[in-house]
JSON list of C-alpha atoms in Angstrom, two decimals:
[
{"chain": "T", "resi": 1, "resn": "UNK", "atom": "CA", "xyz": [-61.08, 128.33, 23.20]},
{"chain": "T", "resi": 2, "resn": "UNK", "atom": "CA", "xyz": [-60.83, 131.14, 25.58]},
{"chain": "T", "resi": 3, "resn": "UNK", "atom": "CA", "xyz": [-56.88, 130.83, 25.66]},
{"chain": "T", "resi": 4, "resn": "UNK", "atom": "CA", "xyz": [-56.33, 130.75, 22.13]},
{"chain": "T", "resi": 5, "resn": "UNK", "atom": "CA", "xyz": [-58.76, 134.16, 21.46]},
{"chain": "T", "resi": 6, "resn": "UNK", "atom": "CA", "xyz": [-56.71, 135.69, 24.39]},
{"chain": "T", "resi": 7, "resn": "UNK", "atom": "CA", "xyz": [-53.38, 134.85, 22.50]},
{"chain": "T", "resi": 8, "resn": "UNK", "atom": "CA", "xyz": [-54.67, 135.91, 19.12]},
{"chain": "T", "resi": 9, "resn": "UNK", "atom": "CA", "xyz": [-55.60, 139.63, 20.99]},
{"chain": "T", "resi": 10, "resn": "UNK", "atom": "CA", "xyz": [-52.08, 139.56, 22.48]},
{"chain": "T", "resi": 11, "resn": "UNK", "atom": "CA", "xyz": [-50.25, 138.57, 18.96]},
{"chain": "T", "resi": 12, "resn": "UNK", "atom": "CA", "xyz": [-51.97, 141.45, 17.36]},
{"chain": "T", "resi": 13, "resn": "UNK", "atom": "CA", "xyz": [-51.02, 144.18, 20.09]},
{"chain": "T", "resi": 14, "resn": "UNK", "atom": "CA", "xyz": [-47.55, 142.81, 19.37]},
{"chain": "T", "resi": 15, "resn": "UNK", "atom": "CA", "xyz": [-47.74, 142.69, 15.91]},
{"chain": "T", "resi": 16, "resn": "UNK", "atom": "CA", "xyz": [-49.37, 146.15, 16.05]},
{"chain": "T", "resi": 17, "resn": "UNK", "atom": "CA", "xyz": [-46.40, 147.26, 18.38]},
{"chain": "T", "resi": 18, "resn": "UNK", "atom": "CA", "xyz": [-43.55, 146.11, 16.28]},
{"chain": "T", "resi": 19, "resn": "UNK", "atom": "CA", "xyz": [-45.34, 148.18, 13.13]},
{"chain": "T", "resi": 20, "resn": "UNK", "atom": "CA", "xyz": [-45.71, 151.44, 15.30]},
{"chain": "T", "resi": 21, "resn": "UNK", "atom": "CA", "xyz": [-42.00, 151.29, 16.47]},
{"chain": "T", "resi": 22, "resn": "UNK", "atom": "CA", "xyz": [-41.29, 150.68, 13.22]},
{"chain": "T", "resi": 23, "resn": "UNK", "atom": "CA", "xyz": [-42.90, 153.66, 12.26]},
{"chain": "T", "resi": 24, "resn": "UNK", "atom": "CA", "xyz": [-41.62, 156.06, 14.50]},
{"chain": "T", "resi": 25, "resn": "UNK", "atom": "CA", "xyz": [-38.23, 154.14, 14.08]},
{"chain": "T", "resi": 26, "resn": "UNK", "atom": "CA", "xyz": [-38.54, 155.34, 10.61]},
{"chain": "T", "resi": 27, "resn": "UNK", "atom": "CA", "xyz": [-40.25, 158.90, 11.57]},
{"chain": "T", "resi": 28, "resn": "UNK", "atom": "CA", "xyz": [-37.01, 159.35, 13.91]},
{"chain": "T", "resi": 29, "resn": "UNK", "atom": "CA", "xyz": [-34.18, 158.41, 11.47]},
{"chain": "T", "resi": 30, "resn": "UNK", "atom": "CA", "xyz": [-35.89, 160.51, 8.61]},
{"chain": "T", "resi": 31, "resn": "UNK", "atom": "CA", "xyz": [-35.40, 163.74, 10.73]},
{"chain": "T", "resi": 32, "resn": "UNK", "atom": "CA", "xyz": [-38.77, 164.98, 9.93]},
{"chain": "T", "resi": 33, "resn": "UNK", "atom": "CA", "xyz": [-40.15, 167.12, 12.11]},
{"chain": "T", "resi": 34, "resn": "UNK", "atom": "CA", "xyz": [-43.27, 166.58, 11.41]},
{"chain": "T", "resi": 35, "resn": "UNK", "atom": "CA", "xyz": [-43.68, 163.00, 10.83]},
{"chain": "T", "resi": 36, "resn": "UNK", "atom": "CA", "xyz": [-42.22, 162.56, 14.74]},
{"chain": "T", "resi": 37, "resn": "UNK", "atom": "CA", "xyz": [-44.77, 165.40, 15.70]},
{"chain": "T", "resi": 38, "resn": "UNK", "atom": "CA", "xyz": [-47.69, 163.28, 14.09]},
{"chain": "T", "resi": 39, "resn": "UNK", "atom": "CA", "xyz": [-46.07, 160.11, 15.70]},
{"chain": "T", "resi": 40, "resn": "UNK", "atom": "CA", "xyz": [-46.48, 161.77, 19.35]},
{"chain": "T", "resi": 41, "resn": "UNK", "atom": "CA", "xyz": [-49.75, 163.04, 18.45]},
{"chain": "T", "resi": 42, "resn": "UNK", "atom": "CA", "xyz": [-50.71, 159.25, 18.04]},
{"chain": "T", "resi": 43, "resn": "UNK", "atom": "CA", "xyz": [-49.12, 157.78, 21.35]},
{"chain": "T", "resi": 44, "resn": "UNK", "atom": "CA", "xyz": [-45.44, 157.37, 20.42]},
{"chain": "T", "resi": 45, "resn": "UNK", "atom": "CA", "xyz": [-43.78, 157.18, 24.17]},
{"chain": "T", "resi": 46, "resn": "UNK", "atom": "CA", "xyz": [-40.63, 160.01, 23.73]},
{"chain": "T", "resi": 47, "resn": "UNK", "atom": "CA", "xyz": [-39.00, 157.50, 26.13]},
{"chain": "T", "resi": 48, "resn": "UNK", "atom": "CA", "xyz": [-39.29, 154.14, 24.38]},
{"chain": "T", "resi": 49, "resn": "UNK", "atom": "CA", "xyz": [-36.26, 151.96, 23.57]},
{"chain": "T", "resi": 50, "resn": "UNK", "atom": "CA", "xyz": [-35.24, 150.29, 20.55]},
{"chain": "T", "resi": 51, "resn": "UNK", "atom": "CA", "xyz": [-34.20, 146.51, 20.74]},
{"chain": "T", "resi": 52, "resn": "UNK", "atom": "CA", "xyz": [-30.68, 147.88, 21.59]},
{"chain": "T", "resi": 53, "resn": "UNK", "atom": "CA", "xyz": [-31.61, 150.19, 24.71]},
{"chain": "T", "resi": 54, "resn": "UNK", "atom": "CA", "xyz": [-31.08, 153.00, 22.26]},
{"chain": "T", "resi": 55, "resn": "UNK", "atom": "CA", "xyz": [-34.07, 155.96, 23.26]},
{"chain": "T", "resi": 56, "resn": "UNK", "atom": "CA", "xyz": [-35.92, 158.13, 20.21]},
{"chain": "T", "resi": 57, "resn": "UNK", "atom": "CA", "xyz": [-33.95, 160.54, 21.64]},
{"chain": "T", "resi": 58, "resn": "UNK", "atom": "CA", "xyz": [-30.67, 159.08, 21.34]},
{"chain": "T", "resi": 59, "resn": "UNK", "atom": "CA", "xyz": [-31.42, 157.88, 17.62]},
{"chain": "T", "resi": 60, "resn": "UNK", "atom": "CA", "xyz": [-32.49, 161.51, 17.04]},
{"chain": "T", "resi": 61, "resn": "UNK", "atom": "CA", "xyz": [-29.27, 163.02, 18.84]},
{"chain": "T", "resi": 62, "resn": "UNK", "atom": "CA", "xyz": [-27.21, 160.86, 16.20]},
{"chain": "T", "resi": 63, "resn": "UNK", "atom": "CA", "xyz": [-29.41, 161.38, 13.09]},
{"chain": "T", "resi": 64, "resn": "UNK", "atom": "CA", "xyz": [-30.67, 165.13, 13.70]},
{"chain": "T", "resi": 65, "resn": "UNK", "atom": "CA", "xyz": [-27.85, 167.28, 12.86]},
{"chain": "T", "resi": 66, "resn": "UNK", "atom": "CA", "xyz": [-30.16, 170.31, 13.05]},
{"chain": "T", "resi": 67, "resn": "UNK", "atom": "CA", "xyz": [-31.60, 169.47, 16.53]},
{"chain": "T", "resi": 68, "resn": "UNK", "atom": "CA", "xyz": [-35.38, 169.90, 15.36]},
{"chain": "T", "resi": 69, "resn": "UNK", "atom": "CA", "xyz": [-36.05, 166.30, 16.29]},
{"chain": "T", "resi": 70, "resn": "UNK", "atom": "CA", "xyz": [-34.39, 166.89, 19.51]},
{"chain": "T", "resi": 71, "resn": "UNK", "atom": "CA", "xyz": [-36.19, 169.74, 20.46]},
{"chain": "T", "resi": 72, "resn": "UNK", "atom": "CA", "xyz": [-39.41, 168.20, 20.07]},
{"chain": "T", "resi": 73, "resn": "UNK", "atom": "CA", "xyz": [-38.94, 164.81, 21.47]},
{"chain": "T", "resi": 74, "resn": "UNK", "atom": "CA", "xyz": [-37.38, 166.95, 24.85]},
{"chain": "T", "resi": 75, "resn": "UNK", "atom": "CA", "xyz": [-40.60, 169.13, 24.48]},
{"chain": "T", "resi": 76, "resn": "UNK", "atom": "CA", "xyz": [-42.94, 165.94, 24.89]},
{"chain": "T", "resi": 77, "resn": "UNK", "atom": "CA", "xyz": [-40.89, 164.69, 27.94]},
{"chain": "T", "resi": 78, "resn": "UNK", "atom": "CA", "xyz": [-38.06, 162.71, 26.54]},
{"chain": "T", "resi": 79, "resn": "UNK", "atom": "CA", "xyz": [-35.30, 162.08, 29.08]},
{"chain": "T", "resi": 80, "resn": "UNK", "atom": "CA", "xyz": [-32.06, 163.16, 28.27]},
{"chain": "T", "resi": 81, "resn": "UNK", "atom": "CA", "xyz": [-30.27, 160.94, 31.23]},
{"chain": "T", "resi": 82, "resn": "UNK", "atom": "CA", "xyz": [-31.63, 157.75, 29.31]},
{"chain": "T", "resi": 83, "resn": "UNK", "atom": "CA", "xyz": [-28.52, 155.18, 29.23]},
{"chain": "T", "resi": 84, "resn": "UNK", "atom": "CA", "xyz": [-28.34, 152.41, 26.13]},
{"chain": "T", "resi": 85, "resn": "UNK", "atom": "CA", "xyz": [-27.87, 149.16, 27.00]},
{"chain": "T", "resi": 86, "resn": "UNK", "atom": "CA", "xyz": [-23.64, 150.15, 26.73]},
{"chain": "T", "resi": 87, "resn": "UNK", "atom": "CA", "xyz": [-24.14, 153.34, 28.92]},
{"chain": "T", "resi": 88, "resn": "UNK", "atom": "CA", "xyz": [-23.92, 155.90, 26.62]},
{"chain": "T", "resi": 89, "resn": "UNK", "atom": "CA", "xyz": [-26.75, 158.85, 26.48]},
{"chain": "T", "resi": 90, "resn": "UNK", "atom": "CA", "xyz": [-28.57, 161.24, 23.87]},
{"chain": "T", "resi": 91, "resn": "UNK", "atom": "CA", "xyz": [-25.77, 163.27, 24.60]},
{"chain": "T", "resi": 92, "resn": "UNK", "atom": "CA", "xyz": [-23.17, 160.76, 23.62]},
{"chain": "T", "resi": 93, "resn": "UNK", "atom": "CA", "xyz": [-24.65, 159.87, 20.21]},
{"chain": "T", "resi": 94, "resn": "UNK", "atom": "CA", "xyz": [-24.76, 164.12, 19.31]},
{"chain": "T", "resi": 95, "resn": "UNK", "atom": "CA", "xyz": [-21.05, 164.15, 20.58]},
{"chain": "T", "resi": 96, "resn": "UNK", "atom": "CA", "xyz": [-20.19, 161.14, 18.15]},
{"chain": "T", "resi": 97, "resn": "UNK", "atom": "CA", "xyz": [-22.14, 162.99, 14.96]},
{"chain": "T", "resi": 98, "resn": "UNK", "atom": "CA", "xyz": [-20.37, 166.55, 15.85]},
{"chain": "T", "resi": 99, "resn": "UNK", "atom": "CA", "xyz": [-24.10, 167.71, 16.32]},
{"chain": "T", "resi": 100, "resn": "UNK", "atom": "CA", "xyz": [-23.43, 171.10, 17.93]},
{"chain": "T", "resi": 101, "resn": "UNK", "atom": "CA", "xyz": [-26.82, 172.17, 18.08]},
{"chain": "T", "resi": 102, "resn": "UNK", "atom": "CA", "xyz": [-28.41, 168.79, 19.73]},
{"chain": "T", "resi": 103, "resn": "UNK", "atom": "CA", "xyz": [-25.75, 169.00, 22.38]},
{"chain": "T", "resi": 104, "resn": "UNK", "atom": "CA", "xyz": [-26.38, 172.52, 23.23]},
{"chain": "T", "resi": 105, "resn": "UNK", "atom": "CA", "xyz": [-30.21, 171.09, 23.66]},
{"chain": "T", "resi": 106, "resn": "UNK", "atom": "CA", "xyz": [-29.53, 168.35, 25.78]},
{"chain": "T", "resi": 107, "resn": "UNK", "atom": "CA", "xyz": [-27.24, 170.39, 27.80]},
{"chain": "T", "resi": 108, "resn": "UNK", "atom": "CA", "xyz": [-29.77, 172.57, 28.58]},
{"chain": "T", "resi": 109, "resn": "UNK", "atom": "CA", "xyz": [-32.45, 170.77, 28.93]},
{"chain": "T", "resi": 110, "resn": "UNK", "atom": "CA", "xyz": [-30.68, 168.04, 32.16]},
{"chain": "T", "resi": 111, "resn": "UNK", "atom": "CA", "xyz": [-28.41, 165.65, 30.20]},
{"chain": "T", "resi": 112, "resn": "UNK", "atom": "CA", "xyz": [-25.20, 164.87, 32.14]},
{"chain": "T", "resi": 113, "resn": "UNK", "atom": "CA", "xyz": [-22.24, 165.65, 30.98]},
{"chain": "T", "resi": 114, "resn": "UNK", "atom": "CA", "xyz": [-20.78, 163.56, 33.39]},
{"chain": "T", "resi": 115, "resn": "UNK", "atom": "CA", "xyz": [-22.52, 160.22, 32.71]},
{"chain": "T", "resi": 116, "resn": "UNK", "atom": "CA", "xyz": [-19.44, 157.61, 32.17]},
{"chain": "T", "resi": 117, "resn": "UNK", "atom": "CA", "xyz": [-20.53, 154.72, 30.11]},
{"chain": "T", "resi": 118, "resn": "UNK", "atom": "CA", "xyz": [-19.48, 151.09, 30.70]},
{"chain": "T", "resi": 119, "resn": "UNK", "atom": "CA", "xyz": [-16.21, 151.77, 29.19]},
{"chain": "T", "resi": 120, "resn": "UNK", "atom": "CA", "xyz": [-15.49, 154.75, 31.23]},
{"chain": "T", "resi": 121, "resn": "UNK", "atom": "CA", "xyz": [-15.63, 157.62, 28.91]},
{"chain": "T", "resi": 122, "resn": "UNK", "atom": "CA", "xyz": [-17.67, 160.48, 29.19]},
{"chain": "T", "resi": 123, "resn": "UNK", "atom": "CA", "xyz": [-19.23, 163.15, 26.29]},
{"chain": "T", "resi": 124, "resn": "UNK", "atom": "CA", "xyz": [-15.73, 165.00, 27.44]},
{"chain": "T", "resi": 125, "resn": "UNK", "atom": "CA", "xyz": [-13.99, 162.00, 25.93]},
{"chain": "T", "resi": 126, "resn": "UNK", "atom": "CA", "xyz": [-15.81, 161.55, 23.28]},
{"chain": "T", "resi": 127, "resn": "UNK", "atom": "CA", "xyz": [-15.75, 165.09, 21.70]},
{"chain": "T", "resi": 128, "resn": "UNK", "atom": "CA", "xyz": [-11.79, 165.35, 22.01]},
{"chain": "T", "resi": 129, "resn": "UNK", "atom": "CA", "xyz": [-11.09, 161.97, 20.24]},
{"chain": "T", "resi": 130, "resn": "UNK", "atom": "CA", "xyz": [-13.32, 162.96, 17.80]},
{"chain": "T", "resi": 131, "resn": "UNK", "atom": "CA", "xyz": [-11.58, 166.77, 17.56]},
{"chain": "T", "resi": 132, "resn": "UNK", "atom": "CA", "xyz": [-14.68, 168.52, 17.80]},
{"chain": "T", "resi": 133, "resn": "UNK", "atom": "CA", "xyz": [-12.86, 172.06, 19.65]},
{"chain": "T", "resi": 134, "resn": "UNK", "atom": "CA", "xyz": [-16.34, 173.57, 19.58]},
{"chain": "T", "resi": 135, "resn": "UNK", "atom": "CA", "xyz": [-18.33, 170.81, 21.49]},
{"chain": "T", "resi": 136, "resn": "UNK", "atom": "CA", "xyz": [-15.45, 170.18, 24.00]},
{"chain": "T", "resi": 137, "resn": "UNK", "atom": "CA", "xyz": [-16.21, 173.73, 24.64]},
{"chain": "T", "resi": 138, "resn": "UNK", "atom": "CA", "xyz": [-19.51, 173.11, 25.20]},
{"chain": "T", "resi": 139, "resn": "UNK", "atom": "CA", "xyz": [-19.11, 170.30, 27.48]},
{"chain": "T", "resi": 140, "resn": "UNK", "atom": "CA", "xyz": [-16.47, 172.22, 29.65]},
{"chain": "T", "resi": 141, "resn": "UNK", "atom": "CA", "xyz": [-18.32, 174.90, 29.81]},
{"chain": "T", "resi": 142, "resn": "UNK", "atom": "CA", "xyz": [-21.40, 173.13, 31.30]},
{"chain": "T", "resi": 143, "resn": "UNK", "atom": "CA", "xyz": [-19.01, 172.02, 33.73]},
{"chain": "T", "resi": 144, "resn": "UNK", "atom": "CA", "xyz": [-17.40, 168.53, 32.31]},
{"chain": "T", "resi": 145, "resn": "UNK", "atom": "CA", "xyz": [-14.96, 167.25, 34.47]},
{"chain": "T", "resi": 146, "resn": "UNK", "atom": "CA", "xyz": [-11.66, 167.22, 32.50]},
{"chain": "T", "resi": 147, "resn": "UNK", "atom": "CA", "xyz": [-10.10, 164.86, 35.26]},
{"chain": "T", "resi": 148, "resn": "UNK", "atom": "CA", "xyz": [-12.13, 161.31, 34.77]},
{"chain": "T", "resi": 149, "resn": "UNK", "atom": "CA", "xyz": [-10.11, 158.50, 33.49]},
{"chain": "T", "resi": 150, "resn": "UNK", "atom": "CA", "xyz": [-12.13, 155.99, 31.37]},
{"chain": "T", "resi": 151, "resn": "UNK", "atom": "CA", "xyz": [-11.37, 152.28, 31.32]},
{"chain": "T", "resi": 152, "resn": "UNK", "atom": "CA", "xyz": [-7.92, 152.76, 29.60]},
{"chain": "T", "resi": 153, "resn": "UNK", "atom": "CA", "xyz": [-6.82, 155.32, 32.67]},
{"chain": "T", "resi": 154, "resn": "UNK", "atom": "CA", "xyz": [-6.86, 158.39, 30.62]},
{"chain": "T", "resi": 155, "resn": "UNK", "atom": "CA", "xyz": [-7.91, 161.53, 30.71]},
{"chain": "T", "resi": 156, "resn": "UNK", "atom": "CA", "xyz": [-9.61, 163.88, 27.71]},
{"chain": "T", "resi": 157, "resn": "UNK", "atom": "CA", "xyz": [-6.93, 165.84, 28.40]},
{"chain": "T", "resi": 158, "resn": "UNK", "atom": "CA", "xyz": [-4.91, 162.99, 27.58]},
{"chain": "T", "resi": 159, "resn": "UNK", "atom": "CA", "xyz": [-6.48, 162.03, 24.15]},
{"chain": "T", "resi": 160, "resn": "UNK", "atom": "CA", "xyz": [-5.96, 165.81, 23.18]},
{"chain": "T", "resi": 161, "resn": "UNK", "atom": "CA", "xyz": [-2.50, 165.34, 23.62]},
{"chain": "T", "resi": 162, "resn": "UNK", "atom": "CA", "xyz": [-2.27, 161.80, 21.85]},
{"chain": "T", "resi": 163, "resn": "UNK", "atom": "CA", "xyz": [-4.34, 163.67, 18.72]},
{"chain": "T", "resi": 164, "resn": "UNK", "atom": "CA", "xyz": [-1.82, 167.01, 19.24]},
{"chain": "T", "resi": 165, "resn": "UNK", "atom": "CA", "xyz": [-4.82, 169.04, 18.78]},
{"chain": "T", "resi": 166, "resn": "UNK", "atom": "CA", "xyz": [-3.75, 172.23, 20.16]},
{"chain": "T", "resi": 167, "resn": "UNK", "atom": "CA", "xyz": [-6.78, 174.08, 20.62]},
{"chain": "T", "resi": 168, "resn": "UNK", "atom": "CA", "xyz": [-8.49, 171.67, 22.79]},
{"chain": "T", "resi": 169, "resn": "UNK", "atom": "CA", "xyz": [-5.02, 170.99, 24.38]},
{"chain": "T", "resi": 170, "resn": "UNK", "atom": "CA", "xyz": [-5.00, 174.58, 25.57]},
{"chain": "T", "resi": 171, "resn": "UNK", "atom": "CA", "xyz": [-8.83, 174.83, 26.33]},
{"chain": "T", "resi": 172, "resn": "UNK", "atom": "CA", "xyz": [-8.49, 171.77, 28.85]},
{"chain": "T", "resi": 173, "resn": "UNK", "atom": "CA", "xyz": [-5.42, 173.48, 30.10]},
{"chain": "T", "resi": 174, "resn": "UNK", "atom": "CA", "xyz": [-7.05, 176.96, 31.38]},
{"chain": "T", "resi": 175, "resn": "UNK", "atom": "CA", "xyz": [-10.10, 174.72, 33.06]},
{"chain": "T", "resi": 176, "resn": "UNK", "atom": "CA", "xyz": [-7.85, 172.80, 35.20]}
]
């Protein structure tokens, strides 16, 4: 009898779990402000991990283009040097979306422009395949190295050249 009350207790906490990440899933994605603010007030952990290894923060990085999100979850102790389950960071997922003002955030606030995930690429990488001149920038100028090779054995330097985007081509140039 005792067993099966102690599972029933446990299935509910679960249950009850599941509904709250769902919750602040939602809260998260919907880049309200607010919403995430009344999640934290309740007990939402800034450093909790979806089913992927993805962090709040790294869902906001990618869905916050504004960086209000960010700035909050970072406020109530999120880590910025959280790694998914593929490497990547909060930092990567803002690089991906072009989020200009999330990376400036995470830069400042300890995320590591350096982290390489398991495929070898850094932010660096990321931002010049994806042309973004103004977050390369960014990255460089919070002291990216421009010389790591991912998996492939090139450099960003290289995929600037590949895309013939000039502006980054030169950028990378004058930091080496």
């Amino acid at each position: 009898m005792s067993v099966w009350i102690l599972w029933l207790i446990l299935f509910a906490g679960f249950v009850t779990g599941c509904v709250s990440s769902k919750k602040y899933y939602a809260a998260i994605q919907s880049g309200n402000a607010r919403e995430v603010k009344a999640a934290l007030d309740q007990g939402m952990d800034p450093n909790e991990t979806d089913r992927d290894g993805k962090s709040w923060l790294a869902i906001a990085a990618y869905e916050d283009a504004k960086g209000d999100v960010v700035a909050l979850l970072l406020d109530h102790g999120a880590d910025p040097k959280i790694q998914t389950d593929d490497g990547t960071t909060a930092l990567d997922m803002a690089v991906i979306k072009k989020h200009a003002p999330a990376v400036q955030l995470l830069l400042d606030r300890g995320a590591d422009p350096n982290n390489i995930d398991k495929r070898g690429s850094t932010a660096l990488h990321k931002a010049v395949r994806y042309n973004s001149f103004e977050i390369t920038r960014m990255l460089v100028d919070q002291g990216a190295d421009t010389q790591i090779k991912d998996e492939k054995g090139r450099t960003p330097f290289d995929y600037a050249v590949e895309r013939g985007n000039k502006k980054i081509i030169n950028l990378l140039k004058s930091r080496n």
